[in-house]
Coordinates of N, CA, C and O in Angstrom, one line a residue:
X1074 N -219.7 -57.2 -61.3 CA -220.1 -58.8 -61.2 C -220.8 -59.1 -62.6 O -220.4 -60.1 -63.2
X1075 N -221.9 -58.2 -62.7 CA -222.5 -58.8 -63.6 C -222.0 -58.7 -65.4 O -222.2 -59.5 -66.3
X1076 N -220.9 -57.5 -65.5 CA -220.5 -57.4 -66.7 C -219.7 -58.6 -67.1 O -219.8 -59.2 -68.2
X1077 N -218.8 -59.1 -66.3 CA -218.3 -60.4 -66.8 C -219.1 -61.4 -67.2 O -218.7 -62.3 -68.1
X1078 N -220.3 -61.6 -66.5 CA -221.3 -62.8 -66.9 C -221.7 -62.5 -68.2 O -221.6 -63.7 -69.0
X1079 N -222.1 -61.4 -68.7 CA -222.3 -61.0 -70.0 C -221.4 -61.3 -71.1 O -221.7 -61.7 -72.1
X1080 N -220.2 -60.8 -71.0 CA -219.0 -61.2 -71.6 C -219.0 -62.7 -71.8 O -218.9 -63.1 -72.8
X1081 N -218.6 -63.4 -70.5 CA -218.7 -64.8 -70.5 C -219.6 -65.3 -71.6 O -219.6 -66.5 -72.3
X1082 N -221.0 -65.1 -71.1 CA -222.1 -65.6 -71.8 C -222.1 -65.4 -73.1 O -222.4 -66.4 -74.1
X1083 N -221.9 -64.3 -73.7 CA -221.9 -63.7 -75.1 C -220.6 -64.8 -75.8 O -220.9 -65.1 -77.0
X1084 N -219.5 -64.8 -75.2 CA -218.3 -65.6 -75.8 C -219.1 -67.1 -75.9 O -218.5 -67.5 -76.9
X1085 N -219.5 -67.7 -75.1 CA -220.0 -69.0 -74.9 C -221.0 -69.3 -76.1 O -221.0 -70.2 -76.8
X1086 N -222.0 -68.3 -76.1 CA -223.1 -68.4 -77.3 C -222.2 -68.5 -78.7 O -222.6 -69.1 -79.6
X1087 N -221.4 -67.5 -78.8 CA -220.7 -67.2 -80.2 C -219.8 -68.9 -80.2 O -220.1 -69.1 -81.6
X1088 N -219.4 -69.2 -79.1 CA -218.4 -70.7 -79.7 C -219.5 -71.6 -80.1 O -219.1 -72.4 -81.0
X1089 N -220.3 -71.6 -79.4 CA -221.4 -72.9 -79.3 C -222.1 -72.7 -81.0 O -222.3 -73.8 -81.5
X1090 N -222.6 -71.4 -81.1 CA -223.0 -71.1 -82.5 C -222.3 -71.5 -83.7 O -222.3 -72.1 -84.6
X1091 N -221.1 -71.3 -83.4 CA -219.9 -71.6 -84.6 C -219.7 -73.2 -84.5 O -219.6 -73.6 -85.6
X1092 N -219.7 -73.7 -83.4 CA -219.2 -75.0 -83.3 C -220.4 -75.9 -84.0 O -220.1 -76.9 -84.8
X1093 N -221.6 -75.6 -83.6 CA -222.8 -76.3 -84.2 C -222.9 -75.8 -85.8 O -223.5 -76.8 -86.5
X1094 N -222.8 -74.7 -86.1 CA -222.6 -74.2 -87.5 C -221.7 -74.9 -88.3 O -221.9 -75.3 -89.5
X1095 N -220.5 -75.3 -87.7 CA -219.4 -76.2 -88.3 C -219.9 -77.5 -88.5 O -219.7 -78.3 -89.5
X1096 N -220.7 -78.1 -87.7 CA -221.0 -79.3 -87.6 C -222.4 -79.8 -88.3 O -222.2 -80.9 -89.2
X1097 N -223.2 -78.8 -88.4 CA -224.5 -79.1 -89.3 C -224.7 -78.2 -90.4 O -225.7 -78.3 -91.0
X1098 N -223.9 -77.0 -90.6 CA -223.9 -76.3 -91.4 C -224.7 -74.8 -90.9 O -225.3 -75.0 -89.9
X1099 N -224.5 -73.7 -91.4 CA -224.9 -72.5 -90.8 C -226.4 -72.4 -91.2 O -227.2 -71.9 -90.3
X1100 N -227.1 -72.8 -92.2 CA -228.3 -72.7 -92.5 C -229.2 -73.5 -91.3 O -230.3 -73.2 -90.9
X1101 N -228.6 -74.7 -91.2 CA -229.4 -75.4 -90.1 C -229.4 -74.9 -89.0 O -230.4 -75.2 -88.1
X1102 N -228.2 -74.3 -88.4 CA -228.0 -73.6 -87.0 C -229.1 -72.3 -86.9 O -229.7 -72.3 -86.1
X1103 N -229.3 -71.8 -88.3 CA -230.0 -70.5 -88.0 C -231.3 -71.1 -88.0 O -232.5 -70.6 -87.0
X1104 N -231.8 -72.2 -88.7 CA -233.0 -72.7 -88.8 C -233.4 -73.2 -87.1 O -234.5 -73.1 -86.8
X1105 N -232.2 -73.9 -86.6 CA -232.7 -74.5 -85.2 C -233.0 -73.2 -84.2 O -233.8 -73.6 -83.4
X1106 N -232.1 -72.3 -84.5 CA -232.2 -71.1 -83.4 C -233.8 -70.6 -83.7 O -234.3 -70.2 -82.7
X1107 N -234.2 -70.5 -84.9 CA -235.6 -70.0 -85.2 C -236.9 -70.9 -84.7 O -237.7 -70.4 -84.1
X1108 N -236.4 -72.1 -84.6 CA -237.5 -73.1 -84.2 C -237.5 -73.1 -82.7 O -238.7 -73.3 -82.0
X1109 N -236.2 -73.1 -82.2 CA -236.3 -72.9 -80.5 C -237.1 -71.6 -80.1 O -237.7 -71.5 -79.0
X1110 N -236.9 -70.6 -80.9 CA -237.5 -69.2 -80.6 C -239.1 -69.6 -80.7 O -239.8 -68.9 -79.9
X1111 N -239.7 -70.2 -81.8 CA -241.0 -70.2 -82.1 C -241.6 -71.3 -80.8 O -242.7 -71.0 -80.2
X1112 N -240.7 -72.2 -80.6 CA -241.2 -73.1 -79.3 C -241.4 -72.3 -78.0 O -242.4 -72.6 -77.2
X1113 N -240.2 -71.8 -77.7 CA -240.4 -70.8 -76.6 C -241.3 -69.7 -76.7 O -242.1 -69.6 -75.6
X1114 N -241.8 -69.2 -77.8 CA -243.0 -68.0 -77.8 C -244.3 -69.0 -77.5 O -245.0 -68.1 -76.8
X1115 N -244.4 -70.2 -77.8 CA -245.8 -71.0 -77.9 C -245.6 -71.3 -76.2 O -246.8 -71.0 -75.7
X1116 N -244.5 -71.7 -75.6 CA -244.7 -72.0 -74.1 C -245.0 -70.6 -73.3 O -245.4 -70.7 -72.5
X1117 N -244.2 -69.6 -73.6 CA -244.2 -68.4 -73.3 C -245.6 -67.8 -73.2 O -246.3 -67.3 -72.1
X1118 N -246.5 -67.7 -74.4 CA -247.7 -67.6 -74.3 C -248.5 -68.2 -73.4 O -249.5 -68.0 -72.5
X1119 N -248.4 -69.5 -73.7 CA -249.4 -70.6 -72.8 C -248.9 -70.5 -71.3 O -249.9 -70.1 -70.4
X1120 N -247.9 -70.3 -70.8 CA -247.7 -70.0 -69.4 C -248.0 -68.7 -68.9 O -248.2 -68.7 -67.4
X1121 N -248.0 -67.7 -69.7 CA -248.2 -66.6 -69.4 C -249.6 -66.2 -69.3 O -250.2 -65.7 -68.0
X1122 N -250.5 -66.9 -70.0 CA -251.8 -67.2 -69.6 C -252.4 -67.9 -68.3 O -253.4 -67.5 -67.7
X1123 N -251.7 -69.0 -68.4 CA -252.0 -69.7 -67.1 C -251.7 -68.9 -65.8 O -252.5 -69.2 -64.8
X1124 N -250.4 -68.4 -65.8 CA -250.1 -67.5 -64.6 C -251.2 -66.3 -64.3 O -251.3 -66.0 -63.2
X1125 N -251.6 -65.8 -65.5 CA -252.6 -64.5 -65.4 C -253.9 -65.4 -64.7 O -254.5 -64.5 -63.9
X1126 N -254.3 -66.4 -65.2 CA -255.5 -67.1 -64.7 C -255.4 -67.4 -62.9 O -256.1 -67.2 -62.4
X1127 N -254.2 -67.9 -62.6 CA -253.8 -68.1 -61.4 C -253.9 -67.0 -60.7 O -254.3 -66.8 -59.4
X1128 N -253.1 -65.8 -61.1 CA -253.1 -64.5 -60.2 C -254.6 -63.9 -60.0 O -255.0 -63.6 -58.8
X1129 N -255.5 -64.0 -60.9 CA -256.9 -63.5 -60.9 C -257.5 -64.5 -59.9 O -258.4 -64.2 -59.2
X1130 N -257.3 -65.9 -60.0 CA -258.0 -66.7 -59.0 C -257.6 -66.5 -57.5 O -258.6 -66.3 -56.7
X1131 N -256.2 -66.3 -57.5 CA -255.8 -66.0 -56.1 C -256.4 -64.4 -55.5 O -256.7 -64.3 -54.3
X1132 N -256.3 -63.7 -56.5 CA -257.2 -62.4 -56.1 C -258.4 -62.3 -55.5 O -258.9 -61.8 -54.8
X1133 N -259.0 -62.8 -56.5 CA -260.4 -63.5 -56.3 C -260.9 -64.2 -55.0 O -262.0 -63.8 -54.7
X1134 N -260.3 -65.0 -54.6 CA -260.1 -65.8 -53.3 C -259.6 -65.0 -52.2 O -259.5 -65.6 -50.9
X1135 N -258.9 -63.9 -52.3 CA -258.4 -63.0 -51.1 C -257.3 -63.6 -50.7 O -257.0 -63.6 -49.2
X1136 N -256.4 -64.2 -51.4 CA -255.4 -64.8 -51.0 C -253.9 -64.2 -51.6 O -254.2 -63.3 -52.4
X1137 N -252.9 -64.1 -50.8 CA -251.7 -63.6 -51.4 C -251.3 -64.4 -52.7 O -251.2 -65.4 -52.5
X1138 N -250.6 -63.6 -53.3 CA -250.3 -64.1 -54.8 C -248.9 -63.8 -54.9 O -248.2 -63.9 -56.2
X1139 N -248.0 -64.0 -53.9 CA -246.4 -63.6 -53.9 C -245.8 -64.7 -54.9 O -245.2 -64.4 -55.8
X1140 N -246.3 -66.1 -54.7 CA -245.6 -67.0 -55.7 C -245.8 -66.9 -57.0 O -245.1 -66.9 -57.8
X1141 N -247.1 -66.4 -57.3 CA -247.8 -66.2 -58.6 C -246.8 -65.1 -59.2 O -246.6 -65.2 -60.4
X1142 N -246.7 -64.0 -58.5 CA -246.0 -62.9 -59.0 C -244.6 -63.3 -59.4 O -244.0 -62.9 -60.2
X1143 N -243.9 -64.1 -58.4 CA -242.5 -64.5 -58.5 C -242.6 -65.4 -60.0 O -241.6 -65.3 -60.9
X1144 N -243.8 -66.1 -60.3 CA -243.9 -67.0 -61.4 C -243.6 -66.2 -62.7 O -243.0 -66.2 -63.9
X1145 N -244.5 -64.9 -62.6 CA -244.5 -64.1 -63.6 C -243.4 -63.4 -64.0 O -243.0 -63.1 -64.9
X1146 N -242.5 -63.2 -63.0 CA -241.2 -62.6 -63.0 C -240.3 -63.4 -64.0 O -239.6 -63.2 -65.0
X1147 N -240.3 -64.6 -63.5 CA -239.7 -65.8 -64.1 C -240.0 -65.9 -65.4 O -239.1 -66.3 -66.6
X1148 N -241.1 -65.8 -65.7 CA -241.8 -66.2 -67.3 C -241.1 -64.9 -68.0 O -240.8 -65.0 -69.0
X1149 N -241.3 -63.7 -67.4 CA -240.7 -62.6 -68.4 C -239.2 -62.6 -68.6 O -238.7 -62.6 -69.6
X1150 N -238.6 -62.9 -67.6 CA -237.0 -63.4 -67.7 C -236.8 -64.3 -68.9 O -235.9 -64.3 -69.6
X1151 N -237.7 -65.4 -68.7 CA -237.4 -66.5 -69.8 C -237.7 -66.1 -71.0 O -237.2 -66.4 -71.7
X1152 N -238.6 -65.1 -71.2 CA -239.0 -64.7 -72.4 C -238.2 -63.8 -73.3 O -237.7 -64.1 -74.4
X1153 N -237.4 -63.1 -72.2 CA -236.2 -62.1 -72.8 C -235.0 -63.0 -73.2 O -234.5 -62.9 -74.3
X1154 N -234.7 -64.2 -72.3 CA -233.7 -65.2 -72.8 C -234.0 -66.0 -74.1 O -233.2 -66.2 -75.0
X1155 N -235.5 -66.0 -74.1 CA -235.5 -66.8 -75.5 C -235.5 -66.0 -76.8 O -235.3 -66.3 -77.6
X1156 N -235.7 -64.5 -76.6 CA -235.7 -63.4 -77.5 C -234.2 -63.5 -78.0 O -233.7 -62.8 -79.2
X1157 N -233.3 -63.7 -77.0 CA -231.8 -63.6 -77.4 C -231.2 -64.9 -78.2 O -231.5 -65.8 -77.5
X1158 N -230.8 -64.5 -79.2 CA -230.2 -65.7 -80.1 C -229.1 -66.4 -79.5 O -228.0 -66.0 -78.8
X1159 N -229.1 -67.9 -79.6 CA -228.0 -68.7 -78.8 C -228.9 -70.0 -78.2 O -230.1 -70.0 -77.8
X1160 N -228.0 -70.8 -77.9 CA -228.5 -72.1 -77.7 C -228.5 -72.2 -75.7 O -229.5 -72.7 -75.3
X1161 N -227.6 -71.4 -75.3 CA -227.6 -71.6 -74.0 C -228.7 -70.7 -73.3 O -229.4 -71.2 -72.4
X1162 N -229.0 -69.6 -73.8 CA -230.2 -68.6 -73.4 C -231.4 -69.3 -73.5 O -232.3 -69.3 -72.8
X1163 N -231.4 -70.1 -74.7 CA -232.7 -70.7 -75.0 C -233.0 -71.8 -73.9 O -234.0 -72.1 -73.7
X1164 N -231.9 -72.6 -73.9 CA -232.0 -73.8 -72.9 C -232.5 -73.1 -71.4 O -233.3 -73.5 -70.5
X1165 N -231.8 -72.2 -70.8 CA -232.3 -71.5 -69.7 C -233.5 -70.7 -69.6 O -234.4 -71.0 -68.7
X1166 N -234.1 -70.0 -70.9 CA -235.4 -69.5 -70.9 C -236.4 -70.8 -71.2 O -237.5 -70.7 -70.3
X1167 N -236.1 -72.0 -71.7 CA -237.1 -73.0 -71.9 C -237.3 -73.5 -70.4 O -238.5 -74.1 -69.9
X1168 N -236.4 -73.9 -69.5 CA -236.5 -74.3 -68.2 C -237.1 -73.3 -67.5 O -237.8 -74.0 -66.6
X1169 N -236.9 -72.0 -67.5 CA -237.8 -70.9 -66.8 C -239.4 -71.3 -67.1 O -240.4 -70.8 -66.1
X1170 N -239.9 -71.7 -68.4 CA -241.0 -71.6 -68.8 C -241.7 -73.1 -68.2 O -243.0 -73.3 -68.4
X1171 N -241.1 -74.0 -68.1 CA -241.5 -75.2 -67.5 C -242.2 -75.1 -66.3 O -241.1 -74.8 -65.3
X1172 N -243.2 -75.6 -65.9 CA -243.8 -75.6 -64.6 C -243.2 -75.7 -63.5 O -242.7 -75.6 -62.4
X1173 N -242.6 -77.1 -63.4 CA -241.9 -78.0 -62.8 C -240.6 -77.5 -62.2 O -240.2 -77.4 -61.2
X1174 N -239.7 -77.0 -63.2 CA -238.3 -76.5 -63.0 C -238.6 -75.1 -62.6 O -237.5 -74.6 -61.7
X1175 N -239.6 -74.2 -63.0 CA -239.7 -73.0 -62.3 C -240.1 -72.9 -61.1 O -239.7 -72.2 -60.3
X1176 N -241.0 -73.8 -60.6 CA -241.4 -73.8 -59.2 C -240.0 -74.3 -58.4 O -240.0 -73.8 -57.2
X1177 N -239.4 -75.3 -58.8 CA -238.0 -75.5 -58.2 C -237.1 -74.4 -58.0 O -236.6 -74.3 -56.9
X1178 N -236.8 -73.8 -59.1 CA -235.9 -72.5 -59.1 C -236.5 -71.4 -58.0 O -235.9 -70.6 -57.2
X1179 N -237.8 -71.2 -58.2 CA -238.2 -70.0 -57.1 C -238.2 -70.6 -55.8 O -237.9 -69.6 -54.9
X1180 N -238.7 -71.8 -55.5 CA -238.4 -72.2 -54.1 C -236.9 -72.2 -53.6 O -236.9 -71.8 -52.4
X1181 N -235.8 -72.5 -54.4 CA -234.6 -72.3 -54.1 C -234.4 -70.9 -53.8 O -233.4 -70.6 -52.8
X1182 N -234.7 -70.0 -54.5 CA -234.4 -68.6 -54.2 C -235.0 -68.4 -53.0 O -234.4 -67.6 -52.1
X1183 N -236.2 -68.6 -52.9 CA -236.9 -68.0 -51.4 C -236.4 -68.8 -50.4 O -236.3 -68.0 -49.4
X1184 N -235.7 -70.1 -50.7 CA -235.2 -70.5 -49.3 C -233.7 -69.8 -49.1 O -233.5 -69.6 -47.8
X1185 N -233.0 -69.5 -50.0 CA -231.8 -68.8 -49.7 C -232.0 -67.4 -49.2 O -231.2 -67.4 -48.4
X1186 N -233.1 -66.8 -49.6 CA -233.1 -65.4 -49.3 C -234.0 -65.5 -48.0 O -233.8 -64.3 -47.1
X1187 N -234.8 -66.4 -47.6 CA -235.3 -66.4 -46.1 C -234.3 -66.5 -45.1 O -234.5 -66.0 -44.1
X1188 N -233.3 -67.3 -45.4 CA -232.3 -67.3 -44.4 C -231.7 -65.9 -44.0 O -231.2 -65.7 -43.0
X1189 N -231.6 -65.2 -45.4 CA -231.1 -63.9 -45.1 C -231.9 -62.8 -44.4 O -231.4 -61.9 -43.5
X1190 N -233.1 -62.8 -44.8 CA -233.9 -62.1 -44.2 C -234.4 -62.2 -42.9 O -234.4 -61.4 -41.9
X1191 N -234.5 -63.6 -42.4 CA -234.8 -63.7 -41.1 C -233.8 -64.0 -40.1 O -233.7 -64.5 -39.0
X1192 N -232.5 -63.6 -40.5 CA -231.6 -63.9 -39.4 C -231.4 -63.0 -38.6 O -231.8 -61.5 -38.6
X1193 N -231.2 -63.1 -37.4 CA -231.5 -62.4 -36.1 C -230.6 -61.3 -36.0 O -231.0 -60.3 -35.4
X1194 N -229.5 -61.3 -36.6 CA -228.4 -60.1 -36.5 C -229.0 -58.9 -37.4 O -228.6 -57.7 -37.1
X1195 N -229.7 -59.3 -38.4 CA -230.6 -58.1 -39.0 C -231.7 -57.8 -38.9 O -232.3 -56.9 -39.8
X1196 N -232.3 -58.2 -37.9 CA -233.8 -58.0 -37.5 C -233.8 -56.8 -36.9 O -233.1 -56.3 -36.0
X1197 N -235.2 -55.9 -37.1 CA -235.2 -54.8 -36.6 C -236.4 -54.1 -36.8 O -236.9 -54.5 -37.8
X1198 N -236.8 -53.0 -36.5 CA -237.9 -52.1 -36.9 C -237.6 -50.8 -36.7 O -236.9 -50.4 -35.9
X1199 N -238.3 -49.8 -37.4 CA -238.1 -48.2 -37.2 C -239.2 -48.1 -36.4 O -240.4 -47.9 -37.0
X1200 N -239.0 -47.3 -35.4 CA -240.0 -46.8 -34.6 C -239.9 -45.1 -34.7 O -238.8 -44.5 -34.5
X1201 N -241.2 -44.3 -35.1 CA -241.0 -43.0 -35.1 C -241.6 -42.5 -33.8 O -242.5 -43.1 -32.9
X1202 N -241.0 -41.4 -33.4 CA -241.0 -40.9 -31.9 C -242.0 -39.9 -31.9 O -242.5 -39.5 -33.2
X1203 N -242.0 -39.0 -30.9 CA -243.1 -38.0 -31.0 C -242.7 -36.9 -31.8 O -243.5 -36.1 -32.8
X1204 N -241.5 -36.5 -32.1 CA -240.9 -35.5 -33.0 C -240.6 -36.1 -34.0 O -240.0 -35.4 -35.1
X1205 N -241.4 -37.1 -34.5 CA -241.2 -37.8 -36.0 C -239.6 -38.2 -36.4 O -239.5 -38.2 -37.7
X1206 N -238.9 -38.3 -35.6 CA -237.6 -38.7 -35.9 C -237.5 -40.4 -35.8 O -237.9 -41.0 -34.7
X1207 N -237.1 -40.9 -36.9 CA -236.8 -42.4 -36.9 C -236.0 -42.7 -35.9 O -234.8 -42.2 -35.5
X1208 N -236.1 -44.0 -35.3 CA -235.2 -44.4 -34.3 C -235.2 -45.9 -34.7 O -236.1 -46.6 -34.8
X1209 N -234.0 -46.7 -34.5 CA -233.6 -47.9 -34.7 C -234.0 -48.7 -33.5 O -233.6 -48.4 -32.1
X1210 N -235.0 -49.7 -33.7 CA -235.0 -50.7 -32.4 C -234.8 -52.1 -33.0 O -235.3 -52.5 -34.0
X1211 N -234.0 -52.8 -32.1 CA -233.5 -54.4 -32.4 C -234.0 -55.2 -31.3 O -233.6 -56.1 -30.9
X1212 N -235.6 -55.4 -31.5 CA -236.3 -56.4 -31.0 C -236.2 -57.7 -31.6 O -236.5 -57.5 -32.8
X1213 N -235.7 -58.5 -30.8 CA -235.5 -59.8 -31.5 C -236.7 -60.7 -31.6 O -236.9 -61.9 -32.3
X1214 N -238.1 -60.2 -31.0 CA -239.0 -61.1 -31.0 C -239.9 -60.5 -32.0 O -241.1 -61.3 -32.2
X1215 N -239.9 -59.5 -32.8 CA -240.8 -59.0 -33.8 C -240.2 -59.5 -35.4 O -239.1 -59.4 -35.5
X1216 N -241.0 -60.3 -36.1 CA -240.6 -60.8 -37.5 C -241.9 -60.5 -38.2 O -243.1 -60.7 -37.9
X1217 N -241.7 -59.5 -39.4 CA -242.7 -59.4 -40.1 C -242.4 -59.8 -41.6 O -241.3 -59.9 -42.0
X1218 N -243.6 -60.6 -41.9 CA -243.4 -61.2 -43.4 C -244.5 -62.0 -43.7 O -245.8 -61.8 -43.2
X1219 N -244.4 -62.7 -44.8 CA -245.5 -63.4 -45.3 C -245.5 -64.9 -45.4 O -244.3 -65.2 -45.4
X1220 N -246.4 -65.5 -45.4 CA -246.5 -67.1 -45.2 C -247.5 -67.6 -46.1 O -248.4 -67.0 -46.3
X1221 N -246.9 -68.6 -46.9 CA -247.9 -69.4 -48.0 C -247.7 -70.8 -47.6 O -246.5 -71.1 -47.6
X1222 N -248.7 -71.6 -48.1 CA -248.7 -72.8 -48.4 C -248.8 -73.5 -49.8 O -249.8 -72.6 -50.3
X1223 N -248.4 -74.6 -50.2 CA -248.7 -75.1 -51.5 C -249.9 -76.0 -51.6 O -249.9 -76.8 -50.5

């Protein structure tokens, strides 16, 4: 499933680069790609330091830093997308570096995955017996996880 996405994205990037190059010229297109890379690098540096400071703050206050960790993952992925030449990847990368859109995407991902994780059909725990053989237990009253408030 991922391979077709890479092929389609690459073809779209080439098409858009060629179209923009035909409209404004090849030199200006390359210059525009370089400018977006510099803007992205500046935002990557700024948001990376901000996220590290948030992580240190949550750790020093003995709080869970799951959301901050997810922000770090999104920032790293956004940085990789900004290093990839092209306008589509640059726009997605820039959206990942903006704090309001980054938190929106993380919340949407967590909402979708929370429904899958806490579905009663898939709940269960592993219990070790006296002979250390794992045994599946499907108790519907046991839920293990993390909770955080903004």
